[in-house]
CSV table of C-alpha atoms in Angstrom, one decimal:
chain,number,residue,atom,x,y,z
A,33,MET,CA,0.0,0.0,0.0
A,34,PRO,CA,1.3,3.5,-0.7
A,35,PRO,CA,2.6,5.3,2.4
A,36,LEU,CA,0.2,8.2,2.0
A,37,LEU,CA,-2.8,5.9,2.2
A,38,ASN,CA,-1.4,4.4,5.3
A,39,ILE,CA,-1.0,7.8,6.9
A,40,ALA,CA,-4.5,8.7,5.8
A,41,ILE,CA,-5.9,5.5,7.5
A,42,ALA,CA,-4.0,6.4,10.7
A,43,ILE,CA,-5.3,9.9,10.7
A,44,VAL,CA,-8.9,8.8,10.1
A,45,ILE,CA,-8.7,6.2,12.9
A,46,ALA,CA,-7.1,8.7,15.3
A,47,ALA,CA,-9.6,11.5,14.7
A,48,GLY,CA,-12.7,9.2,14.3
A,49,VAL,CA,-12.1,7.0,17.3
A,50,GLY,CA,-10.6,9.7,19.5
A,51,LEU,CA,-13.4,12.3,19.0
A,52,SER,CA,-16.3,9.9,18.9
A,53,SER,CA,-15.2,8.1,22.1
A,54,ALA,CA,-14.7,11.4,23.9
A,55,TRP,CA,-18.2,12.6,22.7
A,56,LEU,CA,-19.8,9.3,23.8
A,57,ALA,CA,-18.1,9.3,27.2
A,58,VAL,CA,-19.2,12.9,28.0
A,59,GLU,CA,-22.7,12.6,26.6
A,60,ARG,CA,-23.5,9.2,28.1
A,61,GLY,CA,-23.2,10.8,31.4
A,62,ASN,CA,-21.3,9.9,34.5
A,63,ILE,CA,-19.3,6.8,34.4
A,64,PHE,CA,-17.3,6.8,37.6
A,65,GLY,CA,-18.5,6.8,41.2
A,66,LEU,CA,-22.1,5.9,40.4
A,67,VAL,CA,-24.3,4.9,43.3
A,68,ARG,CA,-27.2,2.7,42.3
A,69,ILE,CA,-30.1,2.0,44.6
A,70,GLY,CA,-33.0,0.1,43.0
A,71,ASP,CA,-34.2,1.9,39.9
A,72,TRP,CA,-32.2,5.0,40.7
A,73,THR,CA,-28.7,6.2,40.2
A,74,ALA,CA,-26.7,9.1,41.7
A,75,SER,CA,-23.2,10.3,41.2
A,76,PRO,CA,-22.1,11.9,44.5
A,77,GLU,CA,-18.7,12.8,43.3
A,78,THR,CA,-20.0,15.0,40.5
A,79,GLY,CA,-21.0,17.5,43.1
A,80,GLY,CA,-17.7,17.6,44.8
A,81,PRO,CA,-14.3,19.2,44.2
A,82,ASP,CA,-12.8,15.9,43.1
A,83,ALA,CA,-15.1,15.5,40.1
A,84,ASP,CA,-13.3,13.5,37.4
A,85,PRO,CA,-12.5,15.1,34.0
A,86,TYR,CA,-15.5,13.5,32.3
A,87,ALA,CA,-17.9,14.9,35.0
A,88,VAL,CA,-16.3,18.3,34.6
A,89,ALA,CA,-16.7,18.2,30.8
A,90,ARG,CA,-20.3,17.1,31.3
A,91,LEU,CA,-21.0,20.0,33.7
A,92,ALA,CA,-19.5,22.4,31.3
A,93,ARG,CA,-21.7,21.1,28.4
A,94,THR,CA,-25.0,21.0,30.3
A,95,GLY,CA,-24.7,23.8,32.9
A,96,GLU,CA,-26.1,21.6,35.6
A,97,LEU,CA,-25.7,22.7,39.2
A,98,PRO,CA,-24.8,19.6,41.2
A,99,LEU,CA,-25.8,19.3,44.9
A,100,GLY,CA,-22.9,19.5,47.2
A,101,ALA,CA,-22.2,17.1,50.0
A,102,GLY,CA,-23.6,19.6,52.5
A,103,GLU,CA,-26.8,20.0,50.5
A,104,GLY,CA,-28.0,16.5,49.5
A,105,LEU,CA,-27.9,14.0,46.7
A,106,ALA,CA,-29.9,13.8,43.5
A,107,PHE,CA,-31.1,10.4,42.2
A,108,LEU,CA,-32.0,10.0,38.5
A,109,ALA,CA,-34.3,7.4,37.0
A,110,GLU,CA,-34.7,7.0,33.3
A,111,SER,CA,-36.1,3.5,33.2
A,112,ASP,CA,-38.7,1.5,35.1
A,113,HIS,CA,-38.3,-1.5,37.4
A,114,ASP,CA,-38.0,-3.8,34.4
A,115,GLY,CA,-35.3,-1.7,32.8
A,116,GLU,CA,-37.5,-0.3,30.1
A,117,PRO,CA,-37.2,3.5,29.4
A,118,LEU,CA,-39.9,5.7,30.9
A,119,GLN,CA,-42.4,6.5,28.2
A,120,GLY,CA,-44.5,9.6,28.1
A,121,ASP,CA,-47.6,7.7,27.0
A,122,CYS,CA,-47.4,5.2,29.9
A,123,THR,CA,-48.6,5.3,33.5
A,124,TYR,CA,-46.2,4.5,36.3
A,125,ARG,CA,-46.7,3.9,40.0
A,126,ILE,CA,-43.8,5.1,42.1
A,127,VAL,CA,-44.2,3.2,45.4
A,128,GLY,CA,-42.2,2.7,48.5
A,129,GLN,CA,-40.0,4.8,50.8
A,130,THR,CA,-37.0,7.1,50.4
A,131,PRO,CA,-33.8,7.0,52.4
A,132,ALA,CA,-33.6,9.2,55.4
A,133,ALA,CA,-33.7,12.9,54.4
A,134,ARG,CA,-35.0,16.0,56.0
A,135,LEU,CA,-36.7,17.0,52.8
A,136,TRP,CA,-37.1,15.4,49.4
A,137,THR,CA,-38.6,16.5,46.1
A,138,LEU,CA,-39.5,14.4,43.1
A,139,THR,CA,-39.6,16.2,39.7
A,140,ALA,CA,-40.4,15.0,36.2
A,141,TYR,CA,-38.4,16.3,33.2
A,142,ASP,CA,-38.7,15.5,29.5
A,143,ARG,CA,-35.9,13.8,27.7
A,144,THR,CA,-33.9,17.0,27.2
A,145,GLY,CA,-34.2,17.9,31.0
A,146,ARG,CA,-36.9,20.5,30.6
A,147,LEU,CA,-40.0,20.8,32.8
A,148,MET,CA,-43.3,19.8,31.1
A,149,THR,CA,-46.2,22.1,30.6
A,150,ASN,CA,-49.5,20.7,32.1
A,151,ALA,CA,-52.8,22.1,33.1
A,152,ALA,CA,-52.4,21.1,36.7
A,153,GLN,CA,-49.3,23.4,37.0
A,154,ARG,CA,-47.6,20.6,38.8
A,155,GLN,CA,-44.0,19.6,38.1
A,156,GLY,CA,-43.3,17.5,41.1
A,157,PHE,CA,-43.9,16.6,44.7
A,158,ASP,CA,-42.1,17.2,48.0
A,159,SER,CA,-42.0,15.1,51.1
A,160,ARG,CA,-44.2,17.5,53.1
A,161,ALA,CA,-47.0,17.9,50.6
A,162,ILE,CA,-47.6,14.3,49.8
A,163,LEU,CA,-50.4,11.9,50.8
A,164,ARG,CA,-48.9,8.9,52.6
A,165,HIS,CA,-50.1,5.5,53.7
A,166,ASN,CA,-50.3,4.8,57.5
A,167,ASP,CA,-46.8,3.1,57.5
A,168,GLY,CA,-45.2,6.2,56.0
A,169,SER,CA,-44.8,4.8,52.5
A,170,PHE,CA,-46.3,6.6,49.6
A,171,GLU,CA,-47.5,6.1,46.1
A,172,ILE,CA,-47.1,8.6,43.3
A,173,VAL,CA,-48.7,8.0,39.9
A,174,ALA,CA,-46.8,9.5,37.0
A,175,SER,CA,-49.2,9.6,34.1
A,176,PRO,CA,-50.4,11.6,31.1
A,177,GLU,CA,-54.0,11.1,32.4
A,178,VAL,CA,-55.6,12.6,35.5
A,179,GLN,CA,-55.2,10.3,38.5
A,180,PRO,CA,-56.6,10.3,42.0
A,181,GLY,CA,-54.1,10.7,44.9
A,182,ASN,CA,-50.6,11.9,44.2
A,183,TRP,CA,-50.7,12.6,40.4
A,184,LEU,CA,-47.5,13.6,38.7
A,185,PRO,CA,-48.6,14.8,35.3
A,186,ILE,CA,-46.4,13.8,32.3
A,187,ALA,CA,-46.8,15.6,29.0
A,188,THR,CA,-44.2,14.6,26.5
A,189,PRO,CA,-44.4,12.4,23.3
A,190,GLY,CA,-41.0,10.8,24.0
A,191,THR,CA,-39.3,9.4,27.0
A,192,PHE,CA,-39.0,11.3,30.3
A,193,LYS,CA,-36.9,11.2,33.5
A,194,LEU,CA,-37.5,11.5,37.2
A,195,ILE,CA,-35.1,13.2,39.6
A,196,LEU,CA,-35.5,12.5,43.3
A,197,ARG,CA,-33.5,15.0,45.3
A,198,LEU,CA,-32.8,14.2,48.9
A,199,TYR,CA,-31.9,17.3,50.8
A,200,ASP,CA,-29.8,17.0,54.0
A,201,THR,CA,-29.4,13.3,53.9
A,202,PRO,CA,-26.9,11.0,55.7
A,203,LEU,CA,-26.3,9.4,52.3
A,204,THR,CA,-23.8,12.1,51.4
A,205,THR,CA,-21.5,11.1,54.3
A,206,GLY,CA,-21.4,7.6,53.0
A,207,THR,CA,-23.8,5.8,55.2
A,208,GLN,CA,-26.1,4.0,52.7
A,209,ALA,CA,-26.7,0.7,54.4
A,210,ASP,CA,-30.2,-0.6,54.1
A,211,SER,CA,-31.4,2.4,52.2
A,212,THR,CA,-34.4,1.8,49.9
A,213,MET,CA,-35.7,3.8,47.0
A,214,PRO,CA,-39.2,3.7,45.6
A,215,ASP,CA,-39.9,1.2,42.8
A,216,ILE,CA,-41.1,2.5,39.4
A,217,LEU,CA,-43.7,0.1,38.2
A,218,ARG,CA,-45.3,0.4,34.7
A,219,GLU,CA,-49.0,0.0,34.7
A,220,ARG,CA,-50.4,0.5,31.2
A,221,CYS,CA,-49.7,2.4,28.0
A,222,ARG,CA,-52.0,4.3,25.7
B,291,MET,CA,0.1,-5.3,5.0
B,292,ASN,CA,2.1,-5.5,8.2
B,293,ARG,CA,3.0,-1.9,7.6
B,294,THR,CA,-0.7,-0.9,7.4
B,295,LEU,CA,-1.4,-2.7,10.7
B,296,LEU,CA,1.3,-0.7,12.2
B,297,TYR,CA,-0.4,2.5,11.0
B,298,VAL,CA,-3.7,1.3,12.4
B,299,ILE,CA,-2.1,0.7,15.8
B,300,GLY,CA,-0.4,4.1,15.6
B,301,GLY,CA,-3.8,5.7,14.7
B,302,LEU,CA,-5.4,4.0,17.7
B,303,MET,CA,-2.7,5.3,20.1
B,304,LEU,CA,-3.2,8.8,18.7
B,305,ALA,CA,-6.9,8.3,19.1
B,306,GLY,CA,-6.3,7.8,22.9
B,307,ILE,CA,-4.4,11.1,23.1
B,308,ILE,CA,-7.1,12.9,21.1
B,309,HIS,CA,-9.8,11.4,23.4
B,310,ILE,CA,-8.0,12.7,26.6
B,311,ALA,CA,-7.2,16.1,25.1
B,312,THR,CA,-10.8,16.5,23.9
B,313,VAL,CA,-12.3,15.7,27.3
B,314,ILE,CA,-9.9,18.1,29.0
B,315,MET,CA,-10.4,20.9,26.5
B,316,ILE,CA,-14.3,20.8,26.5
B,317,PRO,CA,-14.7,23.1,29.6
B,318,TYR,CA,-12.5,25.7,28.0
B,319,PHE,CA,-14.7,26.0,24.9
B,320,ALA,CA,-18.1,25.4,26.6
B,321,THR,CA,-20.5,28.4,26.4
B,322,ALA,CA,-23.5,26.8,28.1
B,323,ASP,CA,-21.8,26.1,31.4
B,324,ALA,CA,-23.4,27.4,34.6
B,325,TYR,CA,-21.0,30.2,35.2
B,326,SER,CA,-21.3,31.6,31.7
B,327,SER,CA,-25.1,31.2,31.7
B,328,MET,CA,-25.4,33.3,34.9
B,329,ARG,CA,-24.1,36.4,33.1
B,330,GLN,CA,-27.6,37.0,31.8
B,331,PHE,CA,-28.9,37.8,35.4
B,332,GLY,CA,-26.8,40.9,36.0
B,333,ARG,CA,-23.5,42.2,37.2
B,334,ASP,CA,-20.9,40.2,39.1
B,335,GLY,CA,-20.4,40.7,42.8
B,336,ALA,CA,-24.1,40.8,43.6
B,337,PHE,CA,-26.9,38.3,44.2
B,338,HIS,CA,-29.6,37.9,41.6
B,339,VAL,CA,-32.9,36.1,42.3
B,340,LEU,CA,-33.6,33.7,39.6
B,341,PRO,CA,-37.2,33.6,38.2
B,342,GLU,CA,-39.1,30.6,39.4
B,343,ALA,CA,-38.5,27.5,37.3
B,344,ARG,CA,-41.7,26.9,35.4
B,345,ALA,CA,-42.3,24.8,32.2
B,346,GLY,CA,-41.0,26.8,29.3
B,347,HIS,CA,-39.4,29.4,31.5
B,348,GLU,CA,-36.4,27.8,33.1
B,349,PRO,CA,-33.6,30.3,33.9
B,350,LEU,CA,-31.0,27.5,34.1
B,351,VAL,CA,-31.1,23.8,33.4
B,352,ASP,CA,-31.6,21.1,36.1
B,353,LEU,CA,-33.3,23.4,38.6
B,354,ASP,CA,-35.7,22.1,41.3
B,355,PRO,CA,-39.0,23.9,40.7
B,356,GLN,CA,-39.7,23.7,44.5
B,357,MET,CA,-36.7,25.8,45.3
B,358,LEU,CA,-36.1,29.5,44.8
B,359,TYR,CA,-32.5,30.3,43.8
B,360,GLY,CA,-30.2,33.2,44.1
B,361,VAL,CA,-26.8,33.4,42.4
B,362,CYS,CA,-23.8,35.6,42.7
B,363,ARG,CA,-20.7,35.4,40.4
B,364,PHE,CA,-17.6,36.5,42.2
B,365,SER,CA,-13.9,37.1,41.8
B,366,LEU,CA,-11.4,36.8,44.5
B,367,GLU,CA,-8.7,38.6,42.5
B,368,ASP,CA,-9.2,41.9,44.4
B,369,GLY,CA,-9.6,40.3,47.8
B,370,PRO,CA,-12.0,38.0,49.8
B,371,ILE,CA,-15.7,38.3,49.6
B,372,GLN,CA,-18.3,38.1,52.4
B,373,VAL,CA,-21.6,36.3,51.8
B,374,THR,CA,-24.4,37.5,54.1
B,375,ALA,CA,-28.1,36.6,54.0
B,376,ASP,CA,-31.0,36.3,56.4
B,377,LEU,CA,-33.0,33.3,55.2
B,378,PRO,CA,-36.4,31.9,56.1
B,379,ASP,CA,-36.8,29.2,58.8
B,380,THR,CA,-37.1,26.3,56.3
B,381,PHE,CA,-34.7,24.2,54.3
B,382,TRP,CA,-32.0,26.3,52.6
B,383,SER,CA,-28.5,25.8,51.5
B,384,VAL,CA,-25.5,27.8,50.4
B,385,ALA,CA,-23.0,26.4,47.9
B,386,VAL,CA,-19.8,27.8,46.5
B,387,PHE,CA,-18.9,26.6,43.0
B,388,ASP,CA,-15.7,27.1,41.1
B,389,ARG,CA,-15.5,28.5,37.6
B,390,ARG,CA,-16.0,24.9,36.2
B,391,GLY,CA,-19.2,24.3,38.1
B,392,ARG,CA,-17.7,22.0,40.7
B,393,ASN,CA,-19.2,22.3,44.1
B,394,ALA,CA,-16.3,23.4,46.4
B,395,TYR,CA,-18.2,24.0,49.6
B,396,SER,CA,-21.8,23.7,50.8
B,397,LEU,CA,-23.8,23.9,53.9
B,398,ASN,CA,-27.5,23.8,54.8
B,399,ASP,CA,-29.7,25.5,57.4
B,400,ARG,CA,-29.3,22.7,59.9
B,401,SER,CA,-25.5,22.5,59.7
B,402,ALA,CA,-25.4,26.3,59.9
B,403,GLY,CA,-27.5,26.2,63.1
B,404,ARG,CA,-29.1,29.6,62.5
B,405,THR,CA,-31.0,31.5,59.8
B,406,GLU,CA,-28.3,34.0,59.1
B,407,VAL,CA,-25.6,33.2,56.6
B,408,ASP,CA,-22.2,34.8,57.2
B,409,LEU,CA,-19.5,33.3,55.0
B,410,VAL,CA,-16.1,34.6,54.0
B,411,VAL,CA,-14.7,33.1,50.8
B,412,ILE,CA,-11.0,33.6,50.7
B,413,THR,CA,-7.9,32.2,49.0
B,414,PRO,CA,-5.2,30.5,51.0
B,415,VAL,CA,-2.7,33.3,50.1
B,416,GLN,CA,-5.1,36.0,51.3
B,417,MET,CA,-5.8,34.0,54.4
B,418,ALA,CA,-2.1,33.8,55.2
B,419,GLN,CA,-1.8,37.6,54.8
B,420,LEU,CA,-4.9,38.3,57.0
B,421,ARG,CA,-3.8,36.0,59.8
B,422,ARG,CA,-1.2,38.5,60.8
B,423,ASN,CA,-3.9,41.1,61.5
B,424,PRO,CA,-7.3,39.4,61.5
B,425,PRO,CA,-10.3,41.7,61.0
B,426,GLU,CA,-13.3,41.4,63.2
B,427,GLU,CA,-15.4,39.9,60.4
B,428,LEU,CA,-13.4,36.8,60.5
B,429,GLU,CA,-14.2,36.1,64.1
B,430,THR,CA,-17.9,35.4,63.6
B,431,ALA,CA,-18.0,34.3,60.0
B,432,ILE,CA,-17.6,30.8,58.6
B,433,VAL,CA,-14.3,31.1,56.7
B,434,VAL,CA,-14.2,29.1,53.4
B,435,GLU,CA,-10.7,28.9,52.2
B,436,LEU,CA,-10.6,27.9,48.5
B,437,PRO,CA,-7.8,28.0,46.0
B,438,ILE,CA,-10.0,29.5,43.2
B,439,GLU,CA,-10.0,32.9,41.5
B,440,THR,CA,-13.6,33.0,40.1
B,441,GLY,CA,-16.7,31.1,40.8
B,442,PHE,CA,-20.3,31.6,42.0
B,443,VAL,CA,-22.3,31.3,45.1
B,444,LEU,CA,-25.7,29.6,44.9
B,445,LEU,CA,-28.4,30.0,47.5
B,446,ARG,CA,-31.4,27.6,47.5
B,447,VAL,CA,-34.5,28.2,49.6
B,448,PHE,CA,-37.3,25.6,49.8
B,449,VAL,CA,-40.6,27.1,48.9
B,450,PRO,CA,-43.3,24.7,50.1
B,451,ASP,CA,-46.1,26.8,48.6
B,452,ASP,CA,-46.7,30.2,46.9
B,453,THR,CA,-47.5,31.9,50.2
B,454,MET,CA,-43.9,31.5,51.2
B,455,LEU,CA,-42.6,32.9,47.9
B,456,PRO,CA,-42.5,36.7,48.9
B,457,ARG,CA,-40.5,35.9,52.1
B,458,ALA,CA,-38.0,33.7,50.2
B,459,ARG,CA,-37.7,36.3,47.4
B,460,ASP,CA,-37.1,39.1,49.8
B,461,ALA,CA,-34.4,37.1,51.6
B,462,LEU,CA,-32.6,36.3,48.4
B,463,ALA,CA,-32.9,39.8,47.1
B,464,THR,CA,-31.2,41.3,50.2
B,465,ALA,CA,-28.4,38.7,50.2
B,466,ASP,CA,-25.0,40.2,49.7
B,467,CYS,CA,-21.7,38.9,48.3
B,468,SER,CA,-19.6,42.0,48.0
B,469,ALA,CA,-15.9,42.4,48.9
B,470,MET,CA,-15.0,42.0,52.5
B,471,LEU,CA,-13.8,45.3,53.9
């Protein structure tokens, strides 16, 4: 093979593989230091001063404001209990308990991380404004259709995501033994 | 053929270097990072209350709509800054971020133990100079020593319902983050 073609192959591989792998690593989200509890994941280190270069690149691209260790921890869910992506035309029951926290909020965002417009003017719930069962557990229904009880309206044609933010939680100091997160159970789809 | 394989391997090694360089360079070229986005709210060295996060009107990404936010971009180049605020008796937190959006320091109302925030953000060099002749402010304030030049302070106040909104907004509007004198 002529040497020029060889050099061209090397350059194409270097640029193609190098750039695309960097893009994937940053776009796919946090890779290191993930904490997974049930259907939810959090990356406590993203909020800290020791964030890895991928997390820093991601912060720069998205403009997110991570919660610091003194504030709390945010858990993200993009798929249900069976591992299927959360679909905007399906109804989900979010049932169970949260780990210990002085305050938590649950918020629904569309695929791009934007809040969704809905007639009820409701974007989420907080731990103080929620109806609970006698044992302290709760049930939130995320659905495009009006629901009795704790209804979290969803209004997006695509997939959506849920963020459960635990404010002032012992989880940030590393004690996460026997912590449970609510399950996200799919009910039915339109 | 062997020679081509050699070039392929060389290309892959170069790809590794490009990968690392790209990831490290991204923050330097980003325009939508938190610090840059906050310029829209007003001048540096003062707190600005963010409009409530509502669908279609989100001042920044990834905001909790149940919180009201105040932000202040600061620079320590001309000396330390003092962050003061009198916040409502509910959940709130103060966080100091560096230029890259990393959370360098944070505390909440419970760990502060009172509703007044009094925080001095200072570089280690400035701290070493001040130790010789410490001003009164340093005695009562929480001193946050950070090796950063620029960054921003973020105040979050939990707003359980709209009746609490005016109190939270007043508190954030009167918060201060000017130079420590």
